[in-house]
């Protein structure tokens, strides 16, 4: 059988980690990155993990945006941060043929629109990652915990392409849940991110345990999650009533963790404020759903 070929857009924590898993699952994995292509090509990618043996792999090809790739990939997987100044539509455009499937492996809600508008005839898949990874230096990634993903076609369904990609992840050891309603999974993940990520920054660098151990902060987290659940319901995505309690219980059981937004803030990098808070607020406004806490978080974070 022909190896599936994958072009990962972005060689950060998520791109390197899941790229390595797809490589272990037998796929041919290349990268397009604005960083040092020679370093990645010559020394490869090293994944250190707190719960499995460290490993190392060499990508098939590494190019800068705009450079020529020797082949047309079956899948292009976007793993950049979702930020207004990163135009991933234009980064991936030269590498698509009519059969290339576009995959967004990123956090946030309502982030698919630029792709569905620019490439209306291309299949689009969304993946949500439940993982804690960070890039230590170019090509060096630390995997701290978890790793499971949920995926499905945007806006809904699970095509044979989605199933093939899921199999490739599973062969590489990634637990993968295929979902007919990936938007529901997006809202579910957003209910966690929209609460913990902004509060961790505004609470001057609080990790998950610090936020949850303070009763007032815990109540705030719960109320923000409630707003997200209510917005989701008004757009036709009913999350289970037990969700908030479950999320809090699961987070209580996690090792104290700094959210990706906090890590970005502490490292002087731009934060995914729109993908995680602003977009949800705009959906709320379109549907006349009150979201005063999200509005406060968004207003404050915009000035950070
Ligand atoms: N890290 C985690 O544990 C989790 C992250 N996520 C989500 O996954 C997504 C990726 O996060 P993460 O991997 O942590 O982020 P990183 O910052 O580690 O990686 C993003 C990468 O994108 C690259 N990039 C920037 N601009 C371009 C461009 N024009 N073309 C190609 N690549 C580009 C950056 O390159 P450079 O360094 O040169 O700027 C960087 O290597 C985010 O949406 C995040 O919220 C979801 C769950 C967990
Ligand atoms: C939920 C978590 C911690 C990893 O899956 C995340 O998405 C983030 O830190 O932004």
Short mmCIF file of C-alpha atoms and ligand atoms in Angstrom, two decimals:
data_model
loop_
_atom_site.label_atom_id
_atom_site.label_comp_id
_atom_site.label_asym_id
_atom_site.label_seq_id
_atom_site.Cartn_x
_atom_site.Cartn_y
_atom_site.Cartn_z
CA UNK A 1 0.00 0.00 0.00
CA UNK A 2 1.22 3.54 -0.80
CA UNK A 3 2.47 5.47 2.26
CA UNK A 4 0.29 8.49 2.96
CA UNK A 5 2.15 11.76 2.61
CA UNK A 6 1.63 14.55 5.06
CA UNK A 7 2.82 18.14 5.05
CA UNK A 8 2.75 19.65 8.54
CA UNK A 9 2.47 23.44 8.51
CA UNK A 10 4.33 24.65 11.64
CA UNK A 11 7.17 22.84 13.40
CA UNK A 12 6.24 23.83 16.95
CA UNK A 13 5.16 21.64 19.87
CA UNK A 14 2.02 20.17 18.30
CA UNK A 15 3.42 19.89 14.76
CA UNK A 16 6.57 18.04 15.88
CA UNK A 17 4.76 15.84 18.40
CA UNK A 18 1.91 14.64 16.19
CA UNK A 19 4.17 14.66 13.10
CA UNK A 20 6.41 12.20 14.95
CA UNK A 21 3.43 9.99 15.79
CA UNK A 22 2.28 9.93 12.16
CA UNK A 23 5.85 9.05 11.15
CA UNK A 24 5.80 6.19 13.68
CA UNK A 25 2.46 5.14 12.14
CA UNK A 26 4.15 4.76 8.75
CA UNK A 27 3.32 8.10 7.06
CA UNK A 28 5.81 10.17 5.08
CA UNK A 29 5.98 13.42 7.04
CA UNK A 30 7.35 16.77 5.80
CA UNK A 31 7.25 20.26 7.32
CA UNK A 32 6.77 23.81 6.09
CA UNK A 33 8.12 26.24 8.67
CA UNK A 34 9.53 29.77 8.74
CA UNK A 35 12.35 28.45 10.98
CA UNK A 36 15.73 26.89 10.22
CA UNK A 37 14.97 24.12 7.72
CA UNK A 38 18.57 22.82 7.62
CA UNK A 39 18.67 22.26 11.37
CA UNK A 40 15.41 20.27 11.28
CA UNK A 41 16.46 18.34 8.21
CA UNK A 42 19.99 17.55 9.40
CA UNK A 43 19.49 16.91 13.11
CA UNK A 44 15.87 15.79 12.96
CA UNK A 45 13.18 16.10 15.59
CA UNK A 46 13.64 14.87 19.13
CA UNK A 47 10.68 14.10 21.39
CA UNK A 48 11.33 13.78 25.09
CA UNK A 49 8.42 12.42 27.06
CA UNK A 50 7.65 12.12 30.75
CA UNK A 51 5.75 8.88 30.15
CA UNK A 52 7.48 7.12 27.26
CA UNK A 53 11.00 6.61 25.93
CA UNK A 54 12.53 9.59 24.10
CA UNK A 55 12.68 9.20 20.33
CA UNK A 56 14.01 10.90 17.29
CA UNK A 57 12.98 11.06 13.65
CA UNK A 58 14.00 12.69 10.40
CA UNK A 59 11.30 14.44 8.37
CA UNK A 60 11.09 13.49 4.70
CA UNK A 61 11.45 17.13 3.60
CA UNK A 62 11.60 20.51 5.37
CA UNK A 63 10.90 23.72 3.49
CA UNK A 64 10.25 27.40 4.18
CA UNK A 65 6.88 28.86 3.13
CA UNK A 66 6.84 29.46 -0.63
CA UNK A 67 9.64 26.97 -1.38
CA UNK A 68 8.95 24.04 -3.67
CA UNK A 69 8.00 20.66 -2.25
CA UNK A 70 9.04 17.61 -4.27
CA UNK A 71 5.55 16.04 -4.06
CA UNK A 72 1.91 16.96 -3.47
CA UNK A 73 0.81 15.77 -0.05
CA UNK A 74 -2.34 13.75 0.65
CA UNK A 75 -2.94 15.83 3.77
CA UNK A 76 -1.79 19.28 4.86
CA UNK A 77 -2.02 19.59 8.65
CA UNK A 78 -2.00 23.13 10.02
CA UNK A 79 -0.45 23.31 13.51
CA UNK A 80 0.42 26.99 13.87
CA UNK A 81 -1.08 29.13 16.60
CA UNK A 82 -4.34 30.76 15.44
CA UNK A 83 -3.21 34.39 15.23
CA UNK A 84 -4.37 37.27 13.04
CA UNK A 85 -0.88 37.86 11.58
CA UNK A 86 -0.34 34.23 10.48
CA UNK A 87 -1.95 33.71 7.09
CA UNK A 88 -1.93 29.92 6.94
CA UNK A 89 -4.33 29.90 3.97
CA UNK A 90 -1.59 31.45 1.84
CA UNK A 91 1.12 29.22 3.37
CA UNK A 92 -0.67 26.01 2.38
CA UNK A 93 -2.13 27.17 -0.95
CA UNK A 94 0.91 26.24 -3.14
CA UNK A 95 1.00 22.68 -1.80
CA UNK A 96 -2.59 21.63 -2.54
CA UNK A 97 -3.84 19.57 -5.43
CA UNK A 98 -7.59 18.98 -5.84
CA UNK A 99 -7.36 15.82 -3.70
CA UNK A 100 -5.35 17.21 -0.83
CA UNK A 101 -7.27 17.19 2.44
CA UNK A 102 -6.79 20.17 4.73
CA UNK A 103 -6.60 19.46 8.45
CA UNK A 104 -6.67 22.04 11.24
CA UNK A 105 -5.01 20.74 14.42
CA UNK A 106 -5.45 23.86 16.51
CA UNK A 107 -7.42 25.25 19.44
CA UNK A 108 -10.34 27.65 19.16
CA UNK A 109 -13.83 28.06 17.77
CA UNK A 110 -15.00 29.34 14.38
CA UNK A 111 -11.48 29.13 12.91
CA UNK A 112 -12.42 27.13 9.80
CA UNK A 113 -14.05 29.93 7.82
CA UNK A 114 -10.91 31.26 6.01
CA UNK A 115 -10.18 27.72 4.74
CA UNK A 116 -13.72 26.78 3.74
CA UNK A 117 -13.99 30.10 1.91
CA UNK A 118 -10.58 29.91 0.17
CA UNK A 119 -10.83 26.20 -0.72
CA UNK A 120 -14.54 25.38 -1.05
CA UNK A 121 -13.87 22.14 -2.95
CA UNK A 122 -11.36 20.71 -0.51
CA UNK A 123 -12.22 18.35 2.26
CA UNK A 124 -11.63 19.97 5.65
CA UNK A 125 -10.93 18.07 8.86
CA UNK A 126 -10.69 19.47 12.36
CA UNK A 127 -8.62 17.82 15.12
CA UNK A 128 -8.70 18.65 18.82
CA UNK A 129 -5.68 17.61 20.85
CA UNK A 130 -5.83 16.75 24.54
CA UNK A 131 -2.15 16.92 25.26
CA UNK A 132 0.45 18.91 27.15
CA UNK A 133 3.53 19.52 24.97
CA UNK A 134 5.94 22.40 24.61
CA UNK A 135 8.80 23.21 22.27
CA UNK A 136 12.08 23.59 24.16
CA UNK A 137 14.16 24.67 21.14
CA UNK A 138 13.99 24.11 17.36
CA UNK A 139 13.19 20.42 16.80
CA UNK A 140 13.14 19.60 20.53
CA UNK A 141 9.77 18.96 22.10
CA UNK A 142 8.83 18.00 25.64
CA UNK A 143 5.72 15.87 26.01
CA UNK A 144 4.40 16.29 29.55
CA UNK A 145 1.13 14.39 29.55
CA UNK A 146 -1.86 12.98 27.67
CA UNK A 147 -2.06 12.82 23.87
CA UNK A 148 -5.53 11.71 22.83
CA UNK A 149 -7.20 13.44 19.88
CA UNK A 150 -10.78 13.86 18.63
CA UNK A 151 -11.39 14.47 14.93
CA UNK A 152 -14.01 14.70 12.21
CA UNK A 153 -14.88 16.50 9.00
CA UNK A 154 -15.90 20.13 9.11
CA UNK A 155 -18.77 20.91 9.44
CA UNK A 156 -19.77 17.30 10.14
CA UNK A 157 -19.28 13.70 9.15
CA UNK A 158 -16.37 11.28 9.00
CA UNK A 159 -15.20 10.64 5.44
CA UNK A 160 -12.94 7.80 4.29
CA UNK A 161 -10.09 10.34 4.28
CA UNK A 162 -10.77 11.15 7.93
CA UNK A 163 -10.86 7.45 8.76
CA UNK A 164 -7.57 6.85 6.95
CA UNK A 165 -5.89 9.66 8.89
CA UNK A 166 -7.32 8.40 12.17
CA UNK A 167 -5.87 4.94 11.41
CA UNK A 168 -2.49 6.49 10.75
CA UNK A 169 -2.56 8.26 14.12
CA UNK A 170 -3.63 5.08 15.86
CA UNK A 171 -0.82 3.10 14.22
CA UNK A 172 1.52 5.70 15.69
CA UNK A 173 0.05 5.06 19.14
CA UNK A 174 -2.32 8.05 19.39
CA UNK A 175 -5.76 7.32 20.82
CA UNK A 176 -8.18 8.84 18.34
CA UNK A 177 -11.91 9.42 18.64
CA UNK A 178 -13.70 9.97 15.33
CA UNK A 179 -16.68 12.23 15.71
CA UNK A 180 -19.56 12.87 13.31
CA UNK A 181 -20.11 16.18 15.04
CA UNK A 182 -16.66 17.63 15.46
CA UNK A 183 -18.15 21.07 16.17
CA UNK A 184 -19.64 19.66 19.35
CA UNK A 185 -16.16 18.46 20.35
CA UNK A 186 -14.82 21.96 19.54
CA UNK A 187 -17.33 23.64 21.86
CA UNK A 188 -16.56 21.09 24.55
CA UNK A 189 -12.82 21.79 24.37
CA UNK A 190 -13.47 25.52 24.15
CA UNK A 191 -15.43 25.41 27.40
CA UNK A 192 -12.13 24.41 29.07
CA UNK A 193 -9.82 26.71 27.10
CA UNK A 194 -12.03 29.83 27.28
CA UNK A 195 -12.12 29.54 31.06
CA UNK A 196 -8.68 28.31 32.13
CA UNK A 197 -6.48 29.96 29.48
CA UNK A 198 -7.46 33.64 30.00
CA UNK A 199 -7.84 33.34 33.77
CA UNK A 200 -4.38 31.76 34.08
CA UNK A 201 -2.89 34.87 32.44
CA UNK A 202 -5.05 37.45 34.24
CA UNK A 203 -4.43 35.72 37.59
CA UNK A 204 -0.72 36.51 37.16
CA UNK A 205 0.50 33.11 36.06
CA UNK A 206 -1.73 30.71 37.96
CA UNK A 207 -1.54 27.01 37.13
CA UNK A 208 -4.68 24.83 37.01
CA UNK A 209 -4.43 23.74 40.66
CA UNK A 210 -3.95 27.29 41.95
CA UNK A 211 -7.04 28.43 40.02
CA UNK A 212 -9.20 25.57 41.24
CA UNK A 213 -8.05 25.65 44.86
CA UNK A 214 -9.33 29.19 45.32
CA UNK A 215 -13.12 28.96 45.82
CA UNK A 216 -13.89 32.31 44.16
CA UNK A 217 -11.64 31.61 41.19
CA UNK A 218 -13.15 28.11 40.88
CA UNK A 219 -16.61 29.70 40.82
CA UNK A 220 -15.45 32.11 38.11
CA UNK A 221 -14.08 29.24 35.98
CA UNK A 222 -17.37 27.39 36.39
CA UNK A 223 -19.39 30.46 35.37
CA UNK A 224 -17.25 31.08 32.25
CA UNK A 225 -17.72 27.45 31.24
CA UNK A 226 -21.46 27.95 31.75
CA UNK A 227 -21.42 30.87 29.30
CA UNK A 228 -19.67 28.77 26.66
CA UNK A 229 -22.12 25.90 27.16
CA UNK A 230 -25.00 28.34 26.73
CA UNK A 231 -23.52 29.85 23.51
CA UNK A 232 -22.97 26.35 22.12
CA UNK A 233 -26.60 25.43 22.89
CA UNK A 234 -27.86 28.51 21.02
CA UNK A 235 -25.89 27.43 17.93
CA UNK A 236 -27.43 23.94 18.03
CA UNK A 237 -24.73 22.09 19.98
CA UNK A 238 -26.07 20.72 23.24
CA UNK A 239 -23.33 19.74 25.61
CA UNK A 240 -24.22 17.35 28.44
CA UNK A 241 -25.35 19.01 31.68
CA UNK A 242 -22.65 17.05 33.55
CA UNK A 243 -19.86 18.57 31.42
CA UNK A 244 -18.75 21.38 33.72
CA UNK A 245 -18.55 19.18 36.80
CA UNK A 246 -16.64 16.55 34.81
CA UNK A 247 -14.16 19.11 33.43
CA UNK A 248 -13.51 20.48 36.92
CA UNK A 249 -13.08 16.97 38.36
CA UNK A 250 -10.69 15.94 35.57
CA UNK A 251 -8.67 19.13 35.97
CA UNK A 252 -8.49 18.60 39.75
CA UNK A 253 -6.89 15.23 38.96
CA UNK A 254 -4.32 16.71 36.53
CA UNK A 255 -0.80 17.63 37.57
CA UNK A 256 -0.75 21.43 38.07
CA UNK A 257 -0.50 22.73 34.51
CA UNK A 258 0.24 26.08 32.91
CA UNK A 259 -2.12 26.69 29.97
CA UNK A 260 -0.70 27.28 26.50
CA UNK A 261 -1.92 30.90 26.66
CA UNK A 262 0.01 31.43 29.88
CA UNK A 263 3.15 29.88 28.38
CA UNK A 264 2.78 32.24 25.40
CA UNK A 265 2.34 35.24 27.69
CA UNK A 266 5.32 34.32 29.86
CA UNK A 267 7.50 33.87 26.78
CA UNK A 268 6.46 37.19 25.25
CA UNK A 269 4.59 35.49 22.37
CA UNK A 270 1.21 36.64 21.05
CA UNK A 271 -1.76 34.89 22.62
CA UNK A 272 -4.67 33.18 20.82
CA UNK A 273 -7.16 35.65 22.28
CA UNK A 274 -9.52 35.72 19.30
CA UNK A 275 -9.57 32.00 18.56
CA UNK A 276 -10.26 31.17 22.21
CA UNK A 277 -12.29 34.13 23.55
CA UNK A 278 -13.13 36.74 20.89
CA UNK A 279 -14.68 34.34 18.38
CA UNK A 280 -16.92 32.80 21.05
CA UNK A 281 -18.02 36.29 22.09
CA UNK A 282 -18.85 37.19 18.49
CA UNK A 283 -20.93 34.02 18.13
CA UNK A 284 -22.72 34.98 21.39
CA UNK A 285 -23.48 38.44 20.01
CA UNK A 286 -24.81 37.02 16.72
CA UNK A 287 -27.23 34.84 18.70
CA UNK A 288 -28.04 37.44 21.40
CA UNK A 289 -26.64 35.22 24.16
CA UNK A 290 -25.41 37.12 27.23
CA UNK A 291 -21.69 36.49 27.86
CA UNK A 292 -20.54 39.18 30.31
CA UNK A 293 -17.59 37.21 31.66
CA UNK A 294 -16.21 36.41 28.20
CA UNK A 295 -16.63 40.08 27.30
CA UNK A 296 -14.60 41.12 30.38
CA UNK A 297 -11.85 38.58 29.66
CA UNK A 298 -11.65 39.63 26.02
CA UNK A 299 -11.59 43.36 26.83
CA UNK A 300 -8.78 42.89 29.35
CA UNK A 301 -6.67 40.49 27.29
CA UNK A 302 -6.74 42.74 24.23
CA UNK A 303 -4.75 45.28 26.23
CA UNK A 304 -2.11 42.80 27.43
N1 LIG B 1 1.03 22.85 23.14
C1 LIG B 1 -0.04 22.20 23.60
O1 LIG B 1 0.06 21.44 24.58
C2 LIG B 1 -1.36 22.35 22.94
C3 LIG B 1 -1.56 23.24 21.89
N2 LIG B 1 -2.77 23.27 21.26
C4 LIG B 1 -3.01 24.17 20.13
O2 LIG B 1 -2.23 23.73 19.02
C5 LIG B 1 -1.86 24.85 18.18
C6 LIG B 1 -0.35 24.87 18.04
O3 LIG B 1 0.21 25.10 19.32
P1 LIG B 1 1.75 24.84 19.67
O4 LIG B 1 2.31 23.78 18.82
O5 LIG B 1 1.82 24.70 21.13
O6 LIG B 1 2.41 26.23 19.23
P2 LIG B 1 3.95 26.54 18.96
O7 LIG B 1 4.11 28.01 19.16
O8 LIG B 1 4.82 25.60 19.71
O9 LIG B 1 4.12 26.20 17.41
C7 LIG B 1 3.56 26.96 16.38
C8 LIG B 1 4.52 26.88 15.21
O10 LIG B 1 3.94 27.55 14.09
C9 LIG B 1 5.01 28.14 13.39
N3 LIG B 1 4.58 29.17 12.44
C10 LIG B 1 4.35 30.49 12.65
N4 LIG B 1 4.04 31.09 11.49
C11 LIG B 1 4.09 30.14 10.53
C12 LIG B 1 3.90 30.16 9.12
N5 LIG B 1 3.58 31.27 8.48
N6 LIG B 1 4.05 29.00 8.44
C13 LIG B 1 4.38 27.85 9.07
N7 LIG B 1 4.59 27.79 10.41
C14 LIG B 1 4.45 28.92 11.12
C15 LIG B 1 5.90 28.71 14.47
O11 LIG B 1 7.18 28.96 13.94
P3 LIG B 1 8.18 29.97 14.69
O12 LIG B 1 8.57 29.30 15.94
O13 LIG B 1 9.28 30.13 13.72
O14 LIG B 1 7.38 31.21 14.94
C16 LIG B 1 5.87 27.56 15.47
O15 LIG B 1 6.90 26.64 15.23
C17 LIG B 1 -2.46 26.07 18.89
O16 LIG B 1 -3.71 26.37 18.35
C18 LIG B 1 -2.60 25.60 20.35
O17 LIG B 1 -3.59 26.31 21.07
C19 LIG B 1 -3.79 22.44 21.61
C20 LIG B 1 -3.64 21.56 22.64
C21 LIG B 1 -2.44 21.48 23.42
C1 LIG B 2 -6.30 21.64 27.53
C2 LIG B 2 -4.87 21.98 27.19
C3 LIG B 2 -4.10 22.14 28.45
C4 LIG B 2 -4.22 20.78 26.52
O1 LIG B 2 -5.01 19.90 25.91
C5 LIG B 2 -4.84 23.14 26.24
O2 LIG B 2 -5.51 23.06 25.23
C6 LIG B 2 -4.13 24.42 26.48
O3 LIG B 2 -3.29 24.55 27.37
O4 LIG B 2 -4.41 25.38 25.74
#
